Coordinates of C-alpha atoms and ligand atoms in Angstrom, one line a residue:
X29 CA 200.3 67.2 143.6
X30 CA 201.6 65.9 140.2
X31 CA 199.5 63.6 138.4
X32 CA 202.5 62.5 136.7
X33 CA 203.6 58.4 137.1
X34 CA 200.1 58.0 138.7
X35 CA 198.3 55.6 136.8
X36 CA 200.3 52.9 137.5
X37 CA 199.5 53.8 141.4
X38 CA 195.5 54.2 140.7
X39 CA 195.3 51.0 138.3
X40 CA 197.5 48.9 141.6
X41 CA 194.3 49.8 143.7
X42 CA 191.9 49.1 141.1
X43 CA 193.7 45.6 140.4
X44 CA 193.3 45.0 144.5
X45 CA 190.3 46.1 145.0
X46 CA 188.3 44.7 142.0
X47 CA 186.4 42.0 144.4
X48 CA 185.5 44.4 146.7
X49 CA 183.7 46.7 143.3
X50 CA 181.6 43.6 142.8
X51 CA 180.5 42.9 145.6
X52 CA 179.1 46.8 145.9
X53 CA 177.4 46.8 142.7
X54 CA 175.9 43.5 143.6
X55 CA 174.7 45.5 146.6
X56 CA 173.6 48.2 145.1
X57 CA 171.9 46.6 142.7
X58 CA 169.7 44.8 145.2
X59 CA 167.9 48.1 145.6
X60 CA 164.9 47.8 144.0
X61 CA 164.6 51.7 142.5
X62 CA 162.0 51.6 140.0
X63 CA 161.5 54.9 139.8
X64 CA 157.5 54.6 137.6
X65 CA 156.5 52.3 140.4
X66 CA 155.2 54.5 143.5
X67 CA 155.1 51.7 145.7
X68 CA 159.1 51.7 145.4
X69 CA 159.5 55.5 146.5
X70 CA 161.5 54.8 149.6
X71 CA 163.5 51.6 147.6
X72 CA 164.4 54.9 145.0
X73 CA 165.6 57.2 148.2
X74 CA 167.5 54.4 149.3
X75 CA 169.4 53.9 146.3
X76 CA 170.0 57.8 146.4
X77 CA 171.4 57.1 149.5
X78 CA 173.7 54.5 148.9
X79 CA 175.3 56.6 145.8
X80 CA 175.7 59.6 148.2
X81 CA 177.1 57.7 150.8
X82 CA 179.4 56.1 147.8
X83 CA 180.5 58.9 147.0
X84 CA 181.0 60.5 150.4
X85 CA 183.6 58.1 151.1
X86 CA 185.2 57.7 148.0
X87 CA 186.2 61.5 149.0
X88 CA 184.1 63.9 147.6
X89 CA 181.7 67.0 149.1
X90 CA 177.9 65.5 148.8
X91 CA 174.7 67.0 149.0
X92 CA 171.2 65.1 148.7
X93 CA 169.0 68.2 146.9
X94 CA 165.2 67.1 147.2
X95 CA 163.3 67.4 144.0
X96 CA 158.9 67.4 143.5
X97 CA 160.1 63.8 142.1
X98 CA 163.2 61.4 143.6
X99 CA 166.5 62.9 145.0
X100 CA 169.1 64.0 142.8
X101 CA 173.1 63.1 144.0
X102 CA 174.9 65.6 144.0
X103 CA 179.1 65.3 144.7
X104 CA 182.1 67.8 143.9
X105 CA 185.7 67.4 144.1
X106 CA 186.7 70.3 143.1
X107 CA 190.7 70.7 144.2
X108 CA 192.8 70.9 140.9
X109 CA 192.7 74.6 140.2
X110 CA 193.7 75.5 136.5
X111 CA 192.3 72.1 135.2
X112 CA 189.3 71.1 133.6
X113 CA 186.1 70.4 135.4
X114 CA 184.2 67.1 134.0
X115 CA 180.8 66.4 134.7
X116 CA 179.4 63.0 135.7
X117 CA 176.1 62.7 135.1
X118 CA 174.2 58.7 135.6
X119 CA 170.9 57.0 136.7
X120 CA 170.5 55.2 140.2
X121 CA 166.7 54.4 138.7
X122 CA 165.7 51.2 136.8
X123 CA 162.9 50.3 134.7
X124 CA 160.0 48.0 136.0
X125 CA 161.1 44.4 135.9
X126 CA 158.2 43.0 134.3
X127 CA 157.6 40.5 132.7
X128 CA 158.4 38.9 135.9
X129 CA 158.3 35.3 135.1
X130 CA 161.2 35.7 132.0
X131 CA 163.4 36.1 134.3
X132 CA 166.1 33.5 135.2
X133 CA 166.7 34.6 138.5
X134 CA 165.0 37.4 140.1
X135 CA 165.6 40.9 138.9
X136 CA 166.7 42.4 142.5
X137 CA 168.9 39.4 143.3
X138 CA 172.1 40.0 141.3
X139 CA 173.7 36.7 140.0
X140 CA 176.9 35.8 138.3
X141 CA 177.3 33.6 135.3
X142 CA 178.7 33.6 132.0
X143 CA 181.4 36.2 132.9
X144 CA 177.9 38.2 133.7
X145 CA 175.9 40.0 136.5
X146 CA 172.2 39.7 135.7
X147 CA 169.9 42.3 138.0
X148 CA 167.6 45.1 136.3
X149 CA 169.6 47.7 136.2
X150 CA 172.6 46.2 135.7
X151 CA 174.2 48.3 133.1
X152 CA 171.5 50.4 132.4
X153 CA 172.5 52.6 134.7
X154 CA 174.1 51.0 137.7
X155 CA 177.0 49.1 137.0
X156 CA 177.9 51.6 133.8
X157 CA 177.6 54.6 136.3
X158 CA 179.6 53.0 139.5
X159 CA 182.4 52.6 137.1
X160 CA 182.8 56.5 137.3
X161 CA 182.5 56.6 141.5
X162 CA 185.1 54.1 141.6
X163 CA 187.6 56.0 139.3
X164 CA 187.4 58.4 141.1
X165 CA 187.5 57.0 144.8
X166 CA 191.1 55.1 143.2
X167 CA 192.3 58.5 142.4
X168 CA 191.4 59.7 145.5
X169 CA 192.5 57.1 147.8
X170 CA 196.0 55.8 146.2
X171 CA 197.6 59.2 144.9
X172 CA 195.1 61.5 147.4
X173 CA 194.1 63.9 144.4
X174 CA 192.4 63.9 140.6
X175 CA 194.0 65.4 137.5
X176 CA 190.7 67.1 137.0
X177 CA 188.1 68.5 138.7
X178 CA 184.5 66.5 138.7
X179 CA 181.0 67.0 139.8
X180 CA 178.7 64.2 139.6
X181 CA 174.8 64.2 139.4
X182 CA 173.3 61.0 139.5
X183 CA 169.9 61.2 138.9
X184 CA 166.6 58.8 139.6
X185 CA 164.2 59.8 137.0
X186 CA 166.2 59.2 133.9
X187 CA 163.8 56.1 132.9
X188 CA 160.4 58.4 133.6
X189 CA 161.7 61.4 131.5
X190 CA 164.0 63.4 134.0
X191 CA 161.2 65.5 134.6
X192 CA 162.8 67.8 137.7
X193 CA 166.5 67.7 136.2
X194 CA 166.2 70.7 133.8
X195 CA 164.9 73.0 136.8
X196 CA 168.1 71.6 138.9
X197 CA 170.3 72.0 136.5
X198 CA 168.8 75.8 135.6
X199 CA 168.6 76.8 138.9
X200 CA 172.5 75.5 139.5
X201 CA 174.0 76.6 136.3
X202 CA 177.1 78.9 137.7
X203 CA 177.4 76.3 140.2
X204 CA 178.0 73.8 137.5
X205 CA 179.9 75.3 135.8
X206 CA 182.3 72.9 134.0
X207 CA 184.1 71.8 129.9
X208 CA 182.7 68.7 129.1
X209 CA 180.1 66.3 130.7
X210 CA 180.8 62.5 130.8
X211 CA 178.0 60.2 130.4
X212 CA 178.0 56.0 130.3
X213 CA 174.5 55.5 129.6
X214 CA 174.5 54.0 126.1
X215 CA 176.8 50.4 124.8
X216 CA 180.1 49.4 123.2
X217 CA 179.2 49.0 119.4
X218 CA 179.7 45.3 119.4
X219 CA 181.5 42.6 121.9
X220 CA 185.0 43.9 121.6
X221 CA 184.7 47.0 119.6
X222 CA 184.3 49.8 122.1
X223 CA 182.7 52.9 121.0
X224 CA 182.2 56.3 121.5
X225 CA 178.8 57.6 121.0
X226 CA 178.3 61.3 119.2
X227 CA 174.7 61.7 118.1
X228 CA 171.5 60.2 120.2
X229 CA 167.9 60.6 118.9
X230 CA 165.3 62.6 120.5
X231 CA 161.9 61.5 121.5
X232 CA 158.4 62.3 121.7
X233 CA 155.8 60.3 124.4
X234 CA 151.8 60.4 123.4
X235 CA 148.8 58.9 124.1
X236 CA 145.6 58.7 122.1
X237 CA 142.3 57.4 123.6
X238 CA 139.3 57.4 121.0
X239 CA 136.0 56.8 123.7
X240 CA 133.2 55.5 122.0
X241 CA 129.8 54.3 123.8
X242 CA 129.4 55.3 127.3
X243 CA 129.8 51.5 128.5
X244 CA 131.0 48.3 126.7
X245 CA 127.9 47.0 124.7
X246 CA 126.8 43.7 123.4
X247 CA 128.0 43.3 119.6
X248 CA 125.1 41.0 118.7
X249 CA 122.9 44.1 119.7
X250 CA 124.2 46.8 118.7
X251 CA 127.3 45.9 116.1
X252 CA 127.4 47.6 113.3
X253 CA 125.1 50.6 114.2
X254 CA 127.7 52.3 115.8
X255 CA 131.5 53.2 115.6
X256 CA 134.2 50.6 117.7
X257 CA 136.9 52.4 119.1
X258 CA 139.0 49.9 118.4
X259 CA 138.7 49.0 114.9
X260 CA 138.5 53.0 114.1
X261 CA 142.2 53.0 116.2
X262 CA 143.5 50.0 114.1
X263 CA 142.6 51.8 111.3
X264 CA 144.4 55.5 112.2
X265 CA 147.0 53.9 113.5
X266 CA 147.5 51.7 110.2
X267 CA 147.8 54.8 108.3
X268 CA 150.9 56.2 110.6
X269 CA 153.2 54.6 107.7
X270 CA 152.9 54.5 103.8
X271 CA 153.8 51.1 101.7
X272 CA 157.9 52.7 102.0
X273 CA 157.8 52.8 105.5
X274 CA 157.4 56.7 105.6
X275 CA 156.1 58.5 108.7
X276 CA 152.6 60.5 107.6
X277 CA 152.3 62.7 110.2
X278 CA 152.3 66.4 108.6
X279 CA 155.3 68.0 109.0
X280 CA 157.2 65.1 109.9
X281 CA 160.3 65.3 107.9
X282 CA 160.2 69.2 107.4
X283 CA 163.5 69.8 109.3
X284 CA 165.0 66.8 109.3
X285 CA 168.8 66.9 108.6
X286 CA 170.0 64.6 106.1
X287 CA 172.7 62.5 106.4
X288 CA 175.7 63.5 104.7
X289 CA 177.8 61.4 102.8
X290 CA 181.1 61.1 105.1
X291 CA 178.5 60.2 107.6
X292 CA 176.9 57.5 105.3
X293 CA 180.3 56.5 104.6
X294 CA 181.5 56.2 108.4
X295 CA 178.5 54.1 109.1
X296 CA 178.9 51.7 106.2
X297 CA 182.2 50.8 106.8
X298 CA 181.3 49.3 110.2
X299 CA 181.4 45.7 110.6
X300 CA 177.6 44.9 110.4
X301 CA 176.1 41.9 109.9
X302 CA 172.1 41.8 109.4
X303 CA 172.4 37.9 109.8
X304 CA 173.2 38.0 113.3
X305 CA 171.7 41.7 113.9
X306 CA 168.5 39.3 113.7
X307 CA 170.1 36.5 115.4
X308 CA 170.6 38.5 118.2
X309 CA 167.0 40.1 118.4
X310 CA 164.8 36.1 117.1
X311 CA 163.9 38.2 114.4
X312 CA 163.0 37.2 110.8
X313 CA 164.1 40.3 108.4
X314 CA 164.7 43.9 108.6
X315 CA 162.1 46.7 108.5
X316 CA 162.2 50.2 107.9
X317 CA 162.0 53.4 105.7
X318 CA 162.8 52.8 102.5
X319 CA 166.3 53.4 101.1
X320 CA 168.2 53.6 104.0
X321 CA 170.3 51.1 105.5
X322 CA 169.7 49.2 109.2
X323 CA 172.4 51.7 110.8
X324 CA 170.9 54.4 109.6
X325 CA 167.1 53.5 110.1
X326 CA 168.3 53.1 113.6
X327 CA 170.4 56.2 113.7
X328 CA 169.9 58.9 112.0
X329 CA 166.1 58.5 110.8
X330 CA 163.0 59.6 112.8
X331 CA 160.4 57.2 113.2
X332 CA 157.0 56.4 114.7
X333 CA 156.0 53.4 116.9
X334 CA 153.2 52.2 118.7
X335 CA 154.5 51.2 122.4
X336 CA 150.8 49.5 123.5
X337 CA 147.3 49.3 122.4
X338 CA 144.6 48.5 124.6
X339 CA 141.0 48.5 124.6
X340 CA 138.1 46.2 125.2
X341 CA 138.4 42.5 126.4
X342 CA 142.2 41.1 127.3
X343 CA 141.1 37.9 129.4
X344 CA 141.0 34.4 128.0
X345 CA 138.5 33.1 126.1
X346 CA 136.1 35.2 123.9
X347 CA 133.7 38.2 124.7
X348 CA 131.3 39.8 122.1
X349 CA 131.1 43.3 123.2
X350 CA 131.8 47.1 121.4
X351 CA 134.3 48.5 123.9
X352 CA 133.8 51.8 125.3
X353 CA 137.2 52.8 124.6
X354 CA 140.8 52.4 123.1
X355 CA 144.3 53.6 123.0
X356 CA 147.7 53.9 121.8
X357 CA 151.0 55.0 123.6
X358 CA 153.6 56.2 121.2
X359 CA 156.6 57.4 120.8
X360 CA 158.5 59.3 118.0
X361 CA 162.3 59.0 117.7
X362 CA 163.5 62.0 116.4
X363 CA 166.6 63.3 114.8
X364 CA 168.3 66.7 114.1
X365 CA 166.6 69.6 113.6
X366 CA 162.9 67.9 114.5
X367 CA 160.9 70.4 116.7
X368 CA 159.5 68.3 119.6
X369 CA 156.2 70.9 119.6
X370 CA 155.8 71.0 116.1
X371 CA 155.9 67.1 116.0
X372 CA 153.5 66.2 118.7
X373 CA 151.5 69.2 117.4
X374 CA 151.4 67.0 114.1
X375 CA 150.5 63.8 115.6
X376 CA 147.9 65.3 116.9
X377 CA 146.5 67.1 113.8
X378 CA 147.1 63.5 112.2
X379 CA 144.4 61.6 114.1
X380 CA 142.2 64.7 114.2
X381 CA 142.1 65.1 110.7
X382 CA 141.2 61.8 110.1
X383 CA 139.2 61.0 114.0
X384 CA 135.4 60.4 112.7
X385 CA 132.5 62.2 114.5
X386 CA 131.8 58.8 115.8
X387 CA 134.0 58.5 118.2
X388 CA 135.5 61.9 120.9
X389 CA 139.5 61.9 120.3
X390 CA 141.5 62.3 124.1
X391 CA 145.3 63.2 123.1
X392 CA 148.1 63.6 126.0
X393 CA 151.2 64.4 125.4
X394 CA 153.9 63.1 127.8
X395 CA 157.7 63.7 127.8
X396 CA 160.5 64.7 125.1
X397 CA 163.6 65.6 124.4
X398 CA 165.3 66.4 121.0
X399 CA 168.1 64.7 119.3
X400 CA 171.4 65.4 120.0
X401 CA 175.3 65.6 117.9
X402 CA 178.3 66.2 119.5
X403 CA 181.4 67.5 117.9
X404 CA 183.9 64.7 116.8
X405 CA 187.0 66.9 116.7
X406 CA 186.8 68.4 119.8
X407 CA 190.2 67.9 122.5
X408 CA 187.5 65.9 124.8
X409 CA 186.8 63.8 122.2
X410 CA 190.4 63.2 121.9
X411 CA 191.0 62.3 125.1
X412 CA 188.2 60.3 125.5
X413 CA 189.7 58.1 122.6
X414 CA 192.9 57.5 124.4
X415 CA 191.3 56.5 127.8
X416 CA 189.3 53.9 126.2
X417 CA 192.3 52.8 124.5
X418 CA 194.4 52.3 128.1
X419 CA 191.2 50.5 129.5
X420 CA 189.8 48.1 126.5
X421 CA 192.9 47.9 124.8
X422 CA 191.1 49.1 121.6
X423 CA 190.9 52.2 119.6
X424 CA 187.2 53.4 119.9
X425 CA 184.9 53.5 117.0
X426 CA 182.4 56.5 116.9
X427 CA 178.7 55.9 116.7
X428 CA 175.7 57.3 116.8
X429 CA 173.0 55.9 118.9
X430 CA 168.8 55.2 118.5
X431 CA 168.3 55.4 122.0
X432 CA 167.6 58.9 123.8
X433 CA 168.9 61.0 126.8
X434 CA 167.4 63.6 127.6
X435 CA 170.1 65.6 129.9
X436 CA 172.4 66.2 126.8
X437 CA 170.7 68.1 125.2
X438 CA 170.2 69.8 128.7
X439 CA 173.7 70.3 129.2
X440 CA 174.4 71.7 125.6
X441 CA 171.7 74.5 126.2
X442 CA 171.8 75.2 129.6
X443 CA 175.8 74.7 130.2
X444 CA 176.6 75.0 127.4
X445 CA 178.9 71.9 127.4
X446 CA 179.4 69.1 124.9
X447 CA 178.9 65.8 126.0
X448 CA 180.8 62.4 126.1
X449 CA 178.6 59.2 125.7
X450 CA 181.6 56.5 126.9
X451 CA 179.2 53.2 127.2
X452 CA 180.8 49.9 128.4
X453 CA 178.3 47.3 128.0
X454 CA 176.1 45.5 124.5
X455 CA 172.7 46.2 123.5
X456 CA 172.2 43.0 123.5
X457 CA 172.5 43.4 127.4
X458 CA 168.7 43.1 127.7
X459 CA 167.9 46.8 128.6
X460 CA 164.4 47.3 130.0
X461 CA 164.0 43.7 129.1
X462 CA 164.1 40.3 131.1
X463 CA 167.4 39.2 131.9
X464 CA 169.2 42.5 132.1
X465 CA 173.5 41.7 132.2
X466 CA 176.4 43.5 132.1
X467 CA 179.8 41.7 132.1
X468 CA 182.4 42.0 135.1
X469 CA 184.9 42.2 132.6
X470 CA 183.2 45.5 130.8
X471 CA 182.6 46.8 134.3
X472 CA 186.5 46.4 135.3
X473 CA 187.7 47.6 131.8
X474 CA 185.1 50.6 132.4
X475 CA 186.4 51.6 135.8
X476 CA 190.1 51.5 134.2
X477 CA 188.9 53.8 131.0
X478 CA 187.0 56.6 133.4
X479 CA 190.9 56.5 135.9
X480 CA 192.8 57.2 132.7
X481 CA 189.5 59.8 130.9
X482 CA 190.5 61.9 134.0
X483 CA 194.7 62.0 133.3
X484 CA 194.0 62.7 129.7
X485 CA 191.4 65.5 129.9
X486 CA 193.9 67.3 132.0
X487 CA 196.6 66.4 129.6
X488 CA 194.2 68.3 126.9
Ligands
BES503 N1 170.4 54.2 128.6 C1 169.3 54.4 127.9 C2 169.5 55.1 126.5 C3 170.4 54.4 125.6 C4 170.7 53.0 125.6 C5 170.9 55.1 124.5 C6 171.5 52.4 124.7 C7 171.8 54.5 123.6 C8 172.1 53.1 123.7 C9 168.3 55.3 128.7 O1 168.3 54.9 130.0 C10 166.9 55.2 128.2 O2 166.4 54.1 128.0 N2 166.4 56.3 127.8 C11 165.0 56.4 127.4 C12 164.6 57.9 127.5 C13 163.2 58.2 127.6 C14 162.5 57.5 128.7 C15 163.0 59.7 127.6 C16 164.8 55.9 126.0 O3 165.7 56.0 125.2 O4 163.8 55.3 125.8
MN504 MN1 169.9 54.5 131.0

């Protein structure tokens, strides 16, 4: 069948049924899927569930594929022979809702104010993902047939380092075949300036313990006759950056790609505003490497952050001890070409070389994934410009983004595929933080942008 004349069909449906969307994410966002939290392993397969099942009757052929970790979603429609196949890939796992007590209503009981839905989850991934099922059941349901062909893989271990993806999608490749993934994962650049997001940073995830006396010991006693992990950790861990703000690990900005001039150009003539950049965050200046501007430091520049510190005595009131022990969780952002191995082998090197016999150095090395550019002049790219256009009403601006995702990079090697980071929500949407949102209008304007992506990726 003709796709031709059948937008104004698809958006009719979308226009009648836009209640009915809410309602669903509202329900779907009740599921509590923290997918770090193993007490909420069968609240995780539930929400796997309910996406399968989602997209089961918006029309599509679905398969639940079992995975060492949570399920991954699998759906095809694949009925439009000569066209393009996209690629949906989302989350159906959230981040722990802690701290608890921020919230303003509870984090698994969706509510609706300020033009908002407030839930964890709520557009990072849920409501920014659903947009894409519901396209696609509109497509289905009021012309019977897509312009395109899709796959989808919803996954619930995006926010624990999608640790059994790569192995899916390896094992799968000529099954997924496809041109271009799609991906709504990351934000607009600002309220009413919709985006299109081309580079995303890669990461790496360590922890350092330092273990020091066998047990805590009184400090009175024993203070100052041998080594506290703590202060020895303070210490290494203030040498991570020089007075400019530049990363000391060794190695660190070997094979890092600098920014080229167009690029510094296309960032600066952005509307920013570092006024109400701290506004936003209750923040009281800037901070960063040296020489580079906020959009950049945030960009397109590596850096090195301390995620936690613990060691010895965190109740209230005071305790005179030497702890036995202390640590640091960090994470490096990286950007193109940083070698994950080579950096975490550096951080490692870093806190040996300077680790005194004192205290025994414990390093662990958790998950990565490197930093990812997309090409701006591809036809995708194109097309992706002119849905956003029917559904926001705005030209797109193109981005890059801070944050990471570890499947494009994934899909680039293993598919081959380019990949097309359409977000519809703010970072100022309160990812992983208290009072998670995403607005009903994004999520409506969303659904309409993925129904026309799918008539202008076949157009080419
Ligand atoms: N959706 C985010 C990533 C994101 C958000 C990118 C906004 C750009 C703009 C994603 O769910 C996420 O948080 N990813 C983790 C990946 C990590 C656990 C490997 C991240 O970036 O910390
Ligand atoms: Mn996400």
């Amino acid at each position: 069948m003709s796709s031709d004349g059948a937008m104004p069909i698809v958006e009719r449906y979308l226009a009648d049924r836009a209640p009915r969307f809410v309602d669903e994410l509202k329900e779907f966002l009740r599921i509590p899927s923290v997918s770090a939290i193993s007490a909420h392993r069968a609240d995780v397969r539930r929400a796997a569930e309910w996406v399968r099942d989602q997209l089961e009757s918006a029309g599509l052929k679905t398969e639940l594929v079992e995975t060492e970790g949570h399920p991954i979603v699998y759906a095809e429609w694949m009925h439009a022979p000569g066209a393009p196949t996209a690629l949906v890939y989302g989350h159906y796992d959230v981040q722990p809702p802690d701290p608890l007590n921020e919230w303003q209503t509870p984090p698994f009981e969706p509510d609706v104010r300020d033009g908002h839905v407030f839930a964890r989850g709520a557009t990072d991934d849920k409501g920014q993902m659903l947009t894409h099922v519901k396209s696609v059941e509109a497509w289905l349901k009021a012309h019977g047939s897509l312009p395109v062909n899709v796959r989808f893989v919803i996954e619930g271990e995006e926010e624990v380092g999608s640790n059994n993806l790569d192995r899916f999608l390896a094992e799968r490749r000529e099954q997924l075949a496809c041109d271009v993934a799609v991906v709504s994962d990351t934000s607009q650049y600002a309220p009413g300036i919709p985006a299109i997001t081309y580079g995303l940073r890669g990461i790496v995830a360590v922890e350092v313990t330092l273990h020091g006396p066998r047990q805590d010991l009184h400090s009175g006693i024993f203070g100052g006759s041998i080594a506290n992990p703590c202060n020895v950790l303070a210490r290494l861990i203030g040498e991570l950056h020089d007075a400019e703000g530049r990363v000391q690990i060794p190695g660190f900005y070997d094979d890092v790609q600098p920014l080229t001039a167009e690029e510094r150009r296309g960032f600066a003539a952005l509307p920013f505003s570092e006024e109400s950049f701290l506004k936003d965050l209750g923040a009281s200046a800037v901070a960063g490497e040296q020489g580079f501007s906020t959009l950049e430091r945030r960009w397109a520049r590596p850096t090195c952050d301390v995620n936690g510190l613990t060691g010895g005595y965190q109740g209230e009131g005071p305790k005179t001890i030497i702890p036995a022990k202390a640590s640091a969780k960090i994470t490096c952002r990286l950007v193109p070409d940083q070698d994950n191995d080579r950096i975490v082998a550096g951080i490692e090197q870093f806190f040996r070389d300077r680790c005194p016999q004192s205290v025994r150095l414990e390093f662990k090395s958790y998950h990565g994934c490197p930093a990812t550019v997309c090409d701006v002049h591809s036809p995708w790219m194109k097309a992706a410009q002119r849905a956003i256009e029917v559904g926001f009403g705005k030209k797109p601006v193109l981005i890059r983004e801070g944050g990471s995702i570890p499947v494009v990079g994934t899909f680039k090697e293993v598919l081959g595929i380019d990949t097309l980071l359409l977000g519809w929500g703010q970072n100022t949407d309160n990812l992983h933080s208290p009072n998670e949102r995403f607005s009903l209008d994004a999520f409506q304007r969303g659904i309409h942008a993925s129904a026309a992506l799918w008539q202008e990726l076949a157009t080419g």
